[in-house]
Amino acid sequence: MTDAAVAVSPSQRPYETMDRQARNRVAVRRWLYIVLLWLLALVVVGGATRLTDSGLSITEWKPIHGIIPPLSEAEWQEELAKYRQIPEYQQINKGMSLEEFKFIFWWEWSHRFLARMVGFLFAVPLAFFWLTGRLEQRLKPRLLGLLALGGLQGAVGWWMVASGLTERTDVSQYRLAIHLTLASTIFAAIMYVARGLAVHSGDRVSAATRTGAGWMVLFVLVQIYLGALVAGLDAGFAYNTWPLMDGALVPGGLWLQEPWWINAFENPKTVQFIHRLGAYVVLAAALVHMLRTMKRDGATTHARRAALLAGLVVLQAVFGIVTLLMQVPLFWGLVHQATALTVLGFAVAHWRGTIGSYAPETKIVVRH
């Protein structure tokens, strides 16, 4: 979209117009940051739902009515009776008491509650900013697209759950990976828009640094996808040694299934090994990006952010190793997942910083 230029006389106080535009950007950006924090909580609770095997405890998709949990003993017994009809109960949790069922139910209900509320947290302020003229034209299609992606994510979530209600005792790792990757993509897109509304330093940056920052976002997003496959197959609960895996740097039995490529998605050992390799790639890329950025754009905000990004990746690698060695306890599993999303968000912020802010929608030209 072409920026508009408005000609005003000095008596029309053009700086008031510019100040109002800046205030609107601050308000919209703060709202988007709140949405990001909510999404972070949503992903962490989703991780807890997976680690506690709670994801199939609610066997129906009620987008509106489902916000109300069971309120009486009879309603709790009704929910438990529905759960008793699925393979997970019949093959794994047979004989589960009502109190045990409540534990897994509340995790899944909390995840769905946060997912429902993020829709309101996004849609209601969006309507307010839009109707009161606080949104720049360029933002409207972007934010509407994000709202649509949020609705799609809800449908993908139920599509994932449905995969474990009839024949399987858990959800499909393919659908779980799509669900988490789409959530991460939405998170990254919101961060990109929010940082585009921020005031940046104005430090010059080389094209190579900008390209490298973009690649870092892609590397982290792919690694999150690989981590979701690990979670979907419970692959982190096996081979809990490091740096060796099953007694070797490159373990045997990686390509036993036919066709060979299916191992990358369905063989727990192969999936975990690929996730490990992905971590090494992300770590190496972050360090190389940091060193090259310091060489090309030293003493700039971009170089400092590249160094901080590398530090976050190192921290995430440490968390991943601790989580693996401790056989994925709930706390460390959630720390690992939350840090992964934090790394992604900072990588996007770093990339957006190399691009700079959105140009002012209205430029003020003062006529004397």
PDB file of C-alpha atoms in Angstrom, residues 31 36 54 81 98 118 160 174 191 206 241 256 259 314-315 338 364 367:
ATOM      1  CA  TRP A  31      -2.533  -5.508  22.930  1.00  0.00           C
ATOM      2  CA  LEU A  36       1.440 -13.342  22.798  1.00  0.00           C
ATOM      3  CA  SER A  54      -5.033 -35.704  29.369  1.00  0.00           C
ATOM      4  CA  ALA A  81     -19.026 -42.594  30.994  1.00  0.00           C
ATOM      5  CA  LEU A  98     -13.607 -40.398  39.162  1.00  0.00           C
ATOM      6  CA  VAL A 118      -7.715 -16.103  23.171  1.00  0.00           C
ATOM      7  CA  MET A 160      -6.105 -33.902  16.293  1.00  0.00           C
ATOM      8  CA  TYR A 174       1.236 -36.065  12.479  1.00  0.00           C
ATOM      9  CA  MET A 191       5.273 -11.037  16.965  1.00  0.00           C
ATOM     10  CA  SER A 206      23.609  -5.665   5.857  1.00  0.00           C
ATOM     11  CA  THR A 241      21.492 -40.475  27.563  1.00  0.00           C
ATOM     12  CA  LEU A 256      14.183 -50.484   9.923  1.00  0.00           C
ATOM     13  CA  PRO A 259       9.440 -47.540   3.204  1.00  0.00           C
ATOM     14  CA  VAL A 314      22.351 -22.371  24.093  1.00  0.00           C
ATOM     15  CA  LEU A 315      20.034 -22.148  27.110  1.00  0.00           C
ATOM     16  CA  ALA A 338       8.097 -22.582  26.832  1.00  0.00           C
ATOM     17  CA  ILE A 364       2.844  15.154   7.250  1.00  0.00           C
ATOM     18  CA  ARG A 367       3.095  24.170   3.902  1.00  0.00           C
TER      19      ARG A 367
END
